[in-house]
Every structure is written in structure tokens, then in C-alpha cells.
Amino acid sequence: MKLIGNDWDNVLGEEYEKTYFNELISRISEQYATKNIFPPKNRVFAALKLTPYASVRVVILGQDPYHEKGQAQGISFSVPVGEKIPPSLVNIFKELNTDIGCYIPNNGNLIKWCKQGVLMLNTVLTVQEGMANSHKGWGWEKFTDAVIRKLNDKDEPIVFLLWGRNAISKKALITNKKHLVLETVHPSPLSAFGGFFGCKHFSRANKFLIENGLTPIDWQIENKK
């Protein structure tokens, strides 16, 4: 099956054959036919399409897609140019500014990170309009856990940025000592002052990459007209 269109198809081939996954895809297809589901159907696997397995250097885990029209891109925390920047992403940009001096951009499109090897993965890949966590427990978690396990198997060092309880719960899947796991509270306004601000995850990630002979991430998102 060529679901994603890059090396992830080979890495996840066994997962595609499992009963839960085929039942999930069938259920999700029915949802798209009858309800407003986000992200657009052709962007459900955008994070994996934009960041091939071989190129992953950093992983940022989100929970599920934005559930308002026009926001979800299939990439955790990201919104298209022209959409209002959500509060959690505002706080991510604030931490980038104080940590490594990035200016705060006028848009929240994070595709630039994806193209540098930052896998922006939600643990649940679809959502019904206006209903956060509406597809939680449907089977996406099994699939994205499999993604994390495959990344854990890599010999090349990876930085996992785990923000908030949902993401931190995946720490048990990351057992390879070659990887770096950084964890803190979620960047949402409800918790950011409890440890996200000042965590310096972006500079620490780049320091680790450099120490392991890898190219650091250019975290600056540029302004768009």
C-alpha cells in the first residue's frame, strides 16, 4: 500500500495490514462522507509526507488537530498563512524568542520545520468540527505509537520534545539511549507559565544535534505578506 508516498510506507507496511488500521481507515472515510472532518482528507498524513522517516531529527508531539474550519493542516501546532495564530503556538513563538532570539512571525505555518526533519505529529490524526478529541480512542493512537516505536529503532539520534501529559505519556515508547527526550508542560495559556517558558528546548535540541554531527534546525519562521 502506498499510503504516504515515501519511505514511511516501507517502515509502516506491517501496520497497514492490521485489522484495527483498516477498520479505522474505513470508519474515518465514512466520517468524511457525512460530517465536517479536519484536516482535509488529503492532509491526514501530511506530517509523515512532509518528513520522511530517513530525515527525522526532531519530533514534536501534539494531541489532535485544530477543530475549527481552516486551521488544521495535518501538522501539529501549525496553521496556514492567513489564519490567526492559536494561543499555544503564540507561546511557542515566545519561547523561541527568549531562547534563541527568533523574532515572532506574523503567521503560524510550520512547514519549514517539517522540511528540515522535524516531525510535527499529532497522536490522533483527525477530528470532527467543533469537537476536540472527538476521534480519541478510535485507533489513531495505536498507529502513531507504531510511528514512535519505529523512530525509537533508528540508530541516528533524534530529539523528542514532549509537551504536556498526553505527549509525556509516550516517553515509555522511547527506550533507545541514543535519543534525547525533553519534557515539560504544554504550551497552552493554562500551563505555559508552569515550566514551558524558560525550558529552552529549542536551543537544547540544536546543541544535541550539533554534538552528534547533525545539522541544527533553523527555527525561525519568516513573516509572510
mmCIF file of C-alpha atoms in Angstrom, residues 26 96 133:
data_model
loop_
_atom_site.group_PDB
_atom_site.id
_atom_site.type_symbol
_atom_site.label_atom_id
_atom_site.label_comp_id
_atom_site.label_asym_id
_atom_site.label_seq_id
_atom_site.Cartn_x
_atom_site.Cartn_y
_atom_site.Cartn_z
ATOM 1 C CA SER A 26 -12.972 2.680 6.847
ATOM 2 C CA LEU A 96 11.706 30.676 20.687
ATOM 3 C CA ASN A 133 -10.767 14.890 20.959
#
